[in-house]
Amino acid sequence: MVVELKKDVFWVGTVDWNLKKFHGHEYSTHRGTTYNSYLIVDEKIALVDTVWGPFSHELIENIKKIIDVKKIDYVIANHAETDHSGGLPELMELIPDATVVVSEKGRESIPKHYHEDWNFKVVTTGDSISLGKNSLVFVKATMLHWPDSMFTYLTGKNILMPNDAFGQHYASSARFNDEVDPAELYQEAIKYYANILTPFSDLVIKKIDEFKKLNIPVDIIAPSHGIIWRKDPMQIVEKYYEWASGGNDGSIVIIYDTMWKGTEKMAFAISEGLEKEGVRFKLFNMAVCDRNDVLTEVFKAKGILVGSPALNNGLLPTIKPILEDLKGLRFKNKFGAAFGTYGWSGENVKLLEENLEKAKIKVLQEGIKFKWQPTKEELEKCVEFGIGFAKKLKKS
Ligand code: FEO
């Protein structure tokens, strides 16, 4: 299937309905994904990004529905990661003389992925390539999200192709944002931002400011994954600005795991305290919840309460991966506290607090821990702990 974005500009990408784990197994993609590739037919012909390697044949068949593949003059590789550059080897066998347009860092990394020395052309911000009636203009987007990342803009058609930025892992039979459920679309867009882009939030703000100053007309934002933004395309740019600035909805997320329900009883009692203070909360047991989904909820929230019983002078293994992610993702404007049960020496709460601090989450109040199973009185203290945390959070 091919879809025309504007006259002579086509989506020739592929839909991966069955992808449920991305980046190896690091990122859950419940709704699959797409690998978007765009064909521009002018006096010269350009293809912007390819697809993941296993979908190369489908990409080539899609291109053939529009032109003779051999007529492609330029292949723009906005990003070296293999879900977008993976189609290059099969495609370049058919067009060995075409020019592969890359950033300076892409020139270093793409040959290291494929061990091929294609006819590379290095571009940087402001460089352009005339295709005839219209031109491609390039903008370096270093660390959004790899060193090699860049954006491509098509003049005349006013289409921005920013690769991973503004994308979502969202397979659909529709291609445009006005054709899908906006709640599904935004859930995937924020999950993508929270799990992939948050470490680079300051750069996102800088890049958006830089782009706005250029005053370039944008009719369509066509990312490399998911839905294309054609109805009010700048809405996703404004959302990125809000997300990058550390906006939150004031709610609290409780994440925990439990061995014999003691820590879980504490979690429920703490949540009672939050309820008494009228603060919205969500509760996740990490033994059964999806890590990327929970990270997305933490990203939306203001407070994070984390609980684990002690195990072998440490924490339960199920709680550790999300703490590790939080350290790497460095969410802004988050406040936390810790809780849990213990049997012997009880280092768990201190360890949880250390992890929160390493993730730049400000610990708002001293953690709470009880030996073995909490008593009725101790659970009352957990309710008070929740009330205290909610009050402090409101003032933060
Ligand atoms: Fe950074 Fe979609 O790859």
Coordinates of C-alpha atoms and ligand atoms in Angstrom, one line a residue:
M1 CA 0.0 0.0 0.0
V2 CA 1.2 3.5 -0.8
V3 CA -0.4 6.8 0.3
E4 CA 0.0 10.2 -1.2
L5 CA 0.8 12.9 1.5
K6 CA 0.7 15.7 -1.1
K7 CA 1.0 15.6 -4.9
D8 CA 4.1 13.6 -5.7
V9 CA 5.1 12.9 -2.1
F10 CA 4.3 9.3 -1.1
W11 CA 4.4 7.2 2.1
V12 CA 6.1 3.9 0.9
G13 CA 6.8 2.5 4.4
T14 CA 5.6 -0.7 6.1
V15 CA 3.3 -1.6 9.0
D16 CA 4.7 -4.1 11.6
W17 CA 1.5 -5.2 13.2
N18 CA 3.1 -8.0 15.2
L19 CA 6.0 -6.2 16.8
K20 CA 5.4 -6.5 20.5
K21 CA 9.0 -5.8 21.7
F22 CA 11.3 -3.2 20.3
H23 CA 15.0 -2.5 20.9
G24 CA 15.6 -6.2 21.4
H25 CA 13.2 -6.7 24.3
E26 CA 13.7 -3.4 26.0
Y27 CA 10.5 -1.5 24.9
S28 CA 7.0 -2.9 24.8
T29 CA 5.0 -2.1 21.6
H30 CA 1.5 -3.4 22.4
R31 CA 0.2 -1.7 19.3
G32 CA 3.0 -2.7 16.9
T33 CA 4.7 0.0 14.9
T34 CA 5.4 1.3 11.4
Y35 CA 8.6 2.1 9.6
N36 CA 7.9 5.2 7.5
S37 CA 9.7 5.9 4.3
Y38 CA 8.8 8.8 2.0
L39 CA 9.3 9.0 -1.8
I40 CA 9.5 12.4 -3.4
V41 CA 9.0 12.5 -7.2
D42 CA 10.4 15.7 -8.8
E43 CA 12.9 16.2 -11.6
K44 CA 15.2 14.3 -9.3
I45 CA 13.8 11.5 -7.1
A46 CA 14.5 11.2 -3.4
L47 CA 13.7 8.6 -0.8
V48 CA 13.7 9.8 2.8
D49 CA 14.6 7.0 5.2
T50 CA 14.1 3.3 4.6
V51 CA 12.7 0.6 6.9
W52 CA 13.9 -2.2 9.2
G53 CA 15.9 -4.8 7.2
P54 CA 13.3 -7.7 7.2
F55 CA 10.8 -5.3 5.5
S56 CA 13.2 -4.2 2.7
H57 CA 11.4 -6.2 0.0
E58 CA 8.1 -4.7 0.9
L59 CA 9.6 -1.2 0.7
I60 CA 11.0 -1.9 -2.7
E61 CA 7.7 -3.3 -3.9
N62 CA 5.9 -0.2 -2.7
I63 CA 8.4 2.1 -4.5
K64 CA 7.9 0.1 -7.7
K65 CA 4.1 0.9 -7.6
I66 CA 5.1 4.6 -8.3
I67 CA 8.4 4.6 -10.2
D68 CA 11.2 2.5 -11.5
V69 CA 13.4 2.0 -8.4
K70 CA 16.5 2.6 -10.6
K71 CA 15.4 6.3 -11.0
I72 CA 16.1 7.1 -7.4
D73 CA 18.8 9.8 -7.2
Y74 CA 19.1 10.4 -3.4
V75 CA 18.4 8.2 -0.4
I76 CA 18.3 10.4 2.8
A77 CA 19.4 8.5 5.9
N78 CA 18.2 10.8 8.7
H79 CA 19.2 8.2 11.3
A80 CA 21.6 5.2 11.4
E81 CA 19.5 3.1 13.8
T82 CA 18.6 -0.1 11.9
D83 CA 14.9 0.3 12.0
H84 CA 15.3 3.1 9.5
S85 CA 18.5 2.4 7.7
G86 CA 18.1 -1.4 7.6
G87 CA 16.6 -1.3 4.1
L88 CA 19.7 0.3 2.7
P89 CA 21.7 -2.8 1.7
E90 CA 18.9 -4.4 -0.4
L91 CA 17.9 -1.1 -1.9
M92 CA 21.5 0.1 -2.7
E93 CA 22.1 -3.2 -4.6
L94 CA 19.6 -1.9 -7.1
I95 CA 20.8 1.7 -7.2
P96 CA 24.6 1.5 -6.4
D97 CA 25.2 4.9 -8.0
A98 CA 22.6 6.8 -5.9
T99 CA 23.8 9.3 -3.3
V100 CA 23.2 8.4 0.3
V101 CA 22.7 11.7 2.2
V102 CA 23.8 11.6 5.9
S103 CA 24.9 13.8 8.7
E104 CA 28.6 13.8 9.7
K105 CA 28.0 11.3 12.5
G106 CA 25.8 9.2 10.1
R107 CA 28.8 9.1 7.8
E108 CA 30.8 7.5 10.6
S109 CA 28.1 5.1 11.9
I110 CA 26.2 3.8 8.8
P111 CA 29.3 2.1 7.2
K112 CA 29.9 0.6 10.7
H113 CA 26.5 -1.0 10.5
Y114 CA 26.6 -2.3 7.0
H115 CA 30.3 -2.4 6.0
E116 CA 29.5 -0.9 2.6
D117 CA 31.1 2.2 1.1
W118 CA 28.2 3.8 -0.7
N119 CA 28.3 7.2 -2.4
F120 CA 27.9 9.3 0.7
K121 CA 27.1 13.0 0.8
V122 CA 27.5 14.7 4.2
V123 CA 25.1 17.5 5.0
T124 CA 24.6 19.8 8.0
T125 CA 22.1 22.4 9.2
G126 CA 21.0 24.8 6.4
D127 CA 22.4 22.6 3.6
S128 CA 20.0 21.9 0.8
I129 CA 19.6 19.7 -2.3
S130 CA 17.5 20.9 -5.2
L131 CA 15.2 18.2 -6.6
G132 CA 13.9 20.5 -9.3
K133 CA 10.8 22.4 -8.3
N134 CA 11.4 21.8 -4.6
S135 CA 14.4 21.3 -2.4
L136 CA 15.4 19.2 0.6
V137 CA 16.7 21.2 3.5
F138 CA 18.6 19.5 6.4
V139 CA 18.7 20.3 10.1
K140 CA 21.1 18.6 12.5
A141 CA 19.3 17.0 15.4
T142 CA 22.2 15.7 17.4
M143 CA 21.1 13.5 20.3
L144 CA 17.4 13.6 19.2
H145 CA 18.0 10.8 19.8
W146 CA 21.3 9.6 18.5
P147 CA 24.4 11.6 17.6
D148 CA 23.7 11.1 13.9
S149 CA 20.0 12.1 13.9
M150 CA 18.8 14.8 11.5
F151 CA 15.6 16.3 10.2
T152 CA 14.7 16.7 6.5
Y153 CA 12.4 19.5 5.3
L154 CA 10.8 19.6 1.9
T155 CA 10.2 23.1 0.6
G156 CA 7.2 23.9 -1.6
K157 CA 5.3 21.0 0.1
N158 CA 6.1 22.3 3.6
I159 CA 6.7 18.8 4.9
L160 CA 9.0 18.1 7.9
M161 CA 10.4 14.6 8.2
P162 CA 12.0 14.5 11.6
N163 CA 12.7 10.8 11.8
D164 CA 12.1 9.5 15.4
A165 CA 11.0 12.8 16.8
F166 CA 7.2 13.2 17.1
G167 CA 6.8 9.4 16.3
Q168 CA 4.8 6.7 18.0
H169 CA 4.9 2.9 18.0
Y170 CA 1.4 2.6 16.6
A171 CA 0.4 0.2 13.8
S172 CA -2.7 1.3 11.9
S173 CA -4.5 1.0 8.6
A174 CA -4.7 4.8 8.7
R175 CA -1.8 7.0 8.1
F176 CA -2.9 10.4 9.4
N177 CA -3.7 11.8 12.8
D178 CA -7.3 12.9 11.8
E179 CA -8.1 9.2 11.0
V180 CA -7.3 7.6 14.3
D181 CA -8.5 7.6 17.9
P182 CA -6.7 10.6 19.4
A183 CA -6.5 9.0 22.9
E184 CA -4.7 5.9 21.5
L185 CA -2.4 8.2 19.4
Y186 CA -1.4 10.4 22.4
Q187 CA -0.9 7.4 24.7
E188 CA 1.6 6.0 22.3
A189 CA 3.2 9.4 21.6
I190 CA 3.7 10.1 25.3
K191 CA 5.0 6.6 26.0
Y192 CA 7.5 7.1 23.2
Y193 CA 8.6 10.4 24.6
A194 CA 8.8 9.2 28.2
N195 CA 10.8 6.0 27.4
I196 CA 13.1 7.3 24.6
L197 CA 13.4 11.1 24.6
T198 CA 13.3 12.3 28.2
P199 CA 17.1 12.2 28.8
F200 CA 17.3 14.8 25.9
S201 CA 14.5 17.1 27.1
D202 CA 16.7 20.2 27.3
L203 CA 17.9 19.6 23.7
V204 CA 14.2 19.2 22.6
I205 CA 13.4 22.6 24.0
K206 CA 16.4 24.2 22.3
K207 CA 15.6 22.5 19.0
I208 CA 12.0 23.6 19.1
D209 CA 13.0 27.2 19.9
E210 CA 15.6 27.1 17.1
F211 CA 13.0 25.7 14.6
K212 CA 10.3 28.2 15.6
K213 CA 12.7 31.1 15.0
L214 CA 13.2 29.9 11.4
N215 CA 9.5 30.6 10.8
I216 CA 9.2 27.8 8.3
P217 CA 5.7 26.9 7.2
V218 CA 4.8 23.3 8.3
D219 CA 1.8 21.7 6.7
I220 CA 2.7 18.1 7.6
I221 CA 5.0 16.5 10.2
A222 CA 5.9 13.1 8.9
P223 CA 7.9 11.1 11.5
S224 CA 9.5 7.7 10.9
H225 CA 7.2 5.7 13.2
G226 CA 3.4 5.7 13.4
I227 CA 0.9 8.3 12.4
I228 CA 1.6 11.4 10.3
W229 CA 0.5 14.7 11.7
R230 CA -1.4 16.7 9.0
K231 CA -4.3 18.1 11.0
D232 CA -2.9 20.9 13.1
P233 CA 0.6 19.4 12.9
M234 CA 2.1 21.8 15.4
Q235 CA 0.0 20.3 18.2
I236 CA 2.6 17.6 18.7
V237 CA 5.4 20.2 18.8
E238 CA 3.6 22.1 21.5
K239 CA 3.1 18.8 23.4
Y240 CA 6.8 18.0 23.2
Y241 CA 7.5 21.4 24.6
E242 CA 5.2 20.8 27.5
W243 CA 6.6 17.3 28.1
A244 CA 10.2 18.5 27.8
S245 CA 9.6 21.2 30.3
G246 CA 8.6 18.7 33.0
G247 CA 4.9 19.3 33.1
N248 CA 2.8 16.8 35.2
D249 CA -0.8 16.2 36.2
G250 CA -0.2 16.4 39.9
S251 CA -1.1 12.7 40.5
I252 CA 0.9 10.0 42.3
V253 CA 2.1 6.6 41.2
I254 CA 2.8 3.8 43.7
I255 CA 5.1 1.1 42.4
Y256 CA 6.0 -1.9 44.5
D257 CA 6.5 -5.6 44.7
T258 CA 5.7 -7.9 47.6
M259 CA 6.7 -11.3 48.8
W260 CA 4.0 -12.3 51.3
K261 CA 1.7 -9.3 50.9
G262 CA 3.2 -7.2 53.7
T263 CA 4.5 -4.5 51.5
E264 CA 1.3 -4.7 49.4
K265 CA -0.8 -4.1 52.5
M266 CA 1.4 -1.0 53.2
A267 CA 0.9 0.2 49.6
F268 CA -2.9 -0.1 49.9
A269 CA -2.9 1.7 53.3
I270 CA -0.7 4.5 51.9
S271 CA -3.1 4.9 49.0
E272 CA -5.9 5.3 51.5
G273 CA -4.1 8.3 52.9
L274 CA -3.7 9.8 49.4
E275 CA -7.4 9.3 48.8
K276 CA -8.2 11.1 52.1
E277 CA -6.2 14.0 50.8
G278 CA -8.0 13.9 47.4
V279 CA -5.0 13.2 45.4
R280 CA -5.4 10.9 42.3
F281 CA -3.1 7.9 42.3
K282 CA -2.4 4.7 40.3
L283 CA -0.9 1.6 41.8
F284 CA 1.4 -0.9 40.0
N285 CA 2.8 -4.2 41.2
M286 CA 6.0 -4.6 39.2
A287 CA 5.8 -8.4 39.3
V288 CA 2.9 -8.2 36.9
C289 CA 3.0 -4.8 35.2
D290 CA 4.8 -3.7 32.0
R291 CA 7.8 -1.6 32.8
N292 CA 7.4 0.8 29.9
D293 CA 3.8 1.4 30.6
V294 CA 4.5 2.2 34.3
L295 CA 7.4 4.5 33.3
T296 CA 4.9 6.4 31.1
E297 CA 2.6 6.8 34.1
V298 CA 5.5 8.0 36.3
F299 CA 6.3 10.5 33.6
K300 CA 2.7 11.9 33.7
A301 CA 2.6 12.0 37.5
K302 CA 4.2 14.4 40.1
G303 CA 4.8 11.9 42.9
I304 CA 6.3 8.4 43.0
L305 CA 6.1 6.2 46.1
V306 CA 8.2 3.1 45.7
G307 CA 8.0 0.0 47.9
S308 CA 9.9 -3.3 48.2
P309 CA 10.5 -5.8 51.0
A310 CA 14.1 -6.5 51.9
L311 CA 15.7 -9.5 50.2
N312 CA 19.3 -10.6 50.9
N313 CA 20.2 -7.2 52.3
G314 CA 18.8 -5.7 49.1
L315 CA 15.6 -5.2 47.1
L316 CA 13.3 -7.6 45.2
P317 CA 14.8 -8.2 41.7
T318 CA 11.4 -7.2 40.1
I319 CA 11.7 -3.7 41.4
K320 CA 15.2 -3.0 40.3
P321 CA 14.8 -2.6 36.5
I322 CA 12.4 0.3 36.8
L323 CA 14.7 2.0 39.3
E324 CA 17.5 1.6 36.8
D325 CA 15.4 3.1 34.0
L326 CA 14.4 6.1 36.2
K327 CA 18.1 6.8 36.7
G328 CA 18.8 6.9 33.0
L329 CA 15.6 8.7 32.0
R330 CA 16.0 11.6 34.5
F331 CA 12.4 12.8 34.6
K332 CA 12.0 16.4 35.7
N333 CA 10.0 17.7 38.7
K334 CA 9.3 14.5 40.4
F335 CA 9.0 13.9 44.2
G336 CA 9.1 10.6 46.0
A337 CA 9.3 8.5 49.2
A338 CA 9.9 4.8 50.0
F339 CA 8.3 2.0 52.0
G340 CA 8.5 -1.7 52.7
T341 CA 8.6 -4.6 55.1
Y342 CA 11.7 -6.4 56.3
G343 CA 12.7 -9.3 58.5
W344 CA 16.4 -8.9 59.5
S345 CA 18.5 -5.8 59.0
G346 CA 16.0 -3.8 56.8
E347 CA 18.2 -1.9 54.3
N348 CA 15.4 -1.8 51.7
V349 CA 13.9 1.6 52.4
K350 CA 17.4 3.3 52.6
L351 CA 18.3 1.6 49.3
L352 CA 15.1 2.7 47.6
E353 CA 15.7 6.3 48.8
E354 CA 19.2 6.2 47.4
N355 CA 17.8 5.0 44.1
L356 CA 15.3 7.8 44.0
E357 CA 18.0 10.4 44.7
K358 CA 20.1 8.9 41.9
A359 CA 17.2 9.4 39.6
K360 CA 17.0 13.1 40.6
I361 CA 13.6 12.4 42.3
K362 CA 13.5 14.6 45.4
V363 CA 12.7 12.5 48.6
L364 CA 10.0 14.5 50.3
Q365 CA 9.8 12.6 53.6
E366 CA 11.6 9.9 55.5
G367 CA 10.6 6.4 54.4
I368 CA 8.5 4.0 56.4
K369 CA 9.2 0.3 57.2
F370 CA 7.8 -2.4 59.4
K371 CA 9.1 -5.8 60.5
W372 CA 7.4 -8.9 59.1
Q373 CA 3.7 -8.3 58.6
P374 CA 2.4 -4.8 59.5
T375 CA -0.1 -4.6 62.4
K376 CA -3.4 -2.7 62.4
E377 CA -1.6 0.2 64.2
E378 CA 1.3 0.1 61.7
L379 CA -1.1 0.2 58.8
E380 CA -2.7 3.3 60.4
K381 CA 0.8 4.8 60.3
C382 CA 0.9 4.0 56.6
V383 CA -2.4 5.9 56.1
E384 CA -0.8 8.9 57.9
F385 CA 2.3 8.5 55.8
G386 CA 0.2 8.8 52.6
I387 CA -1.6 11.9 54.0
G388 CA 1.7 13.5 54.9
F389 CA 3.2 12.8 51.5
A390 CA 0.2 14.2 49.7
K391 CA 0.2 17.4 51.7
K392 CA 3.9 17.9 51.1
L393 CA 3.5 17.2 47.4
K394 CA 0.8 19.8 47.0
K395 CA 3.2 22.4 48.4
S396 CA 6.1 21.3 46.2
Ligands
FEO1 FE1 16.1 5.6 16.8 FE2 13.3 4.5 15.3 O1 15.1 4.5 15.7

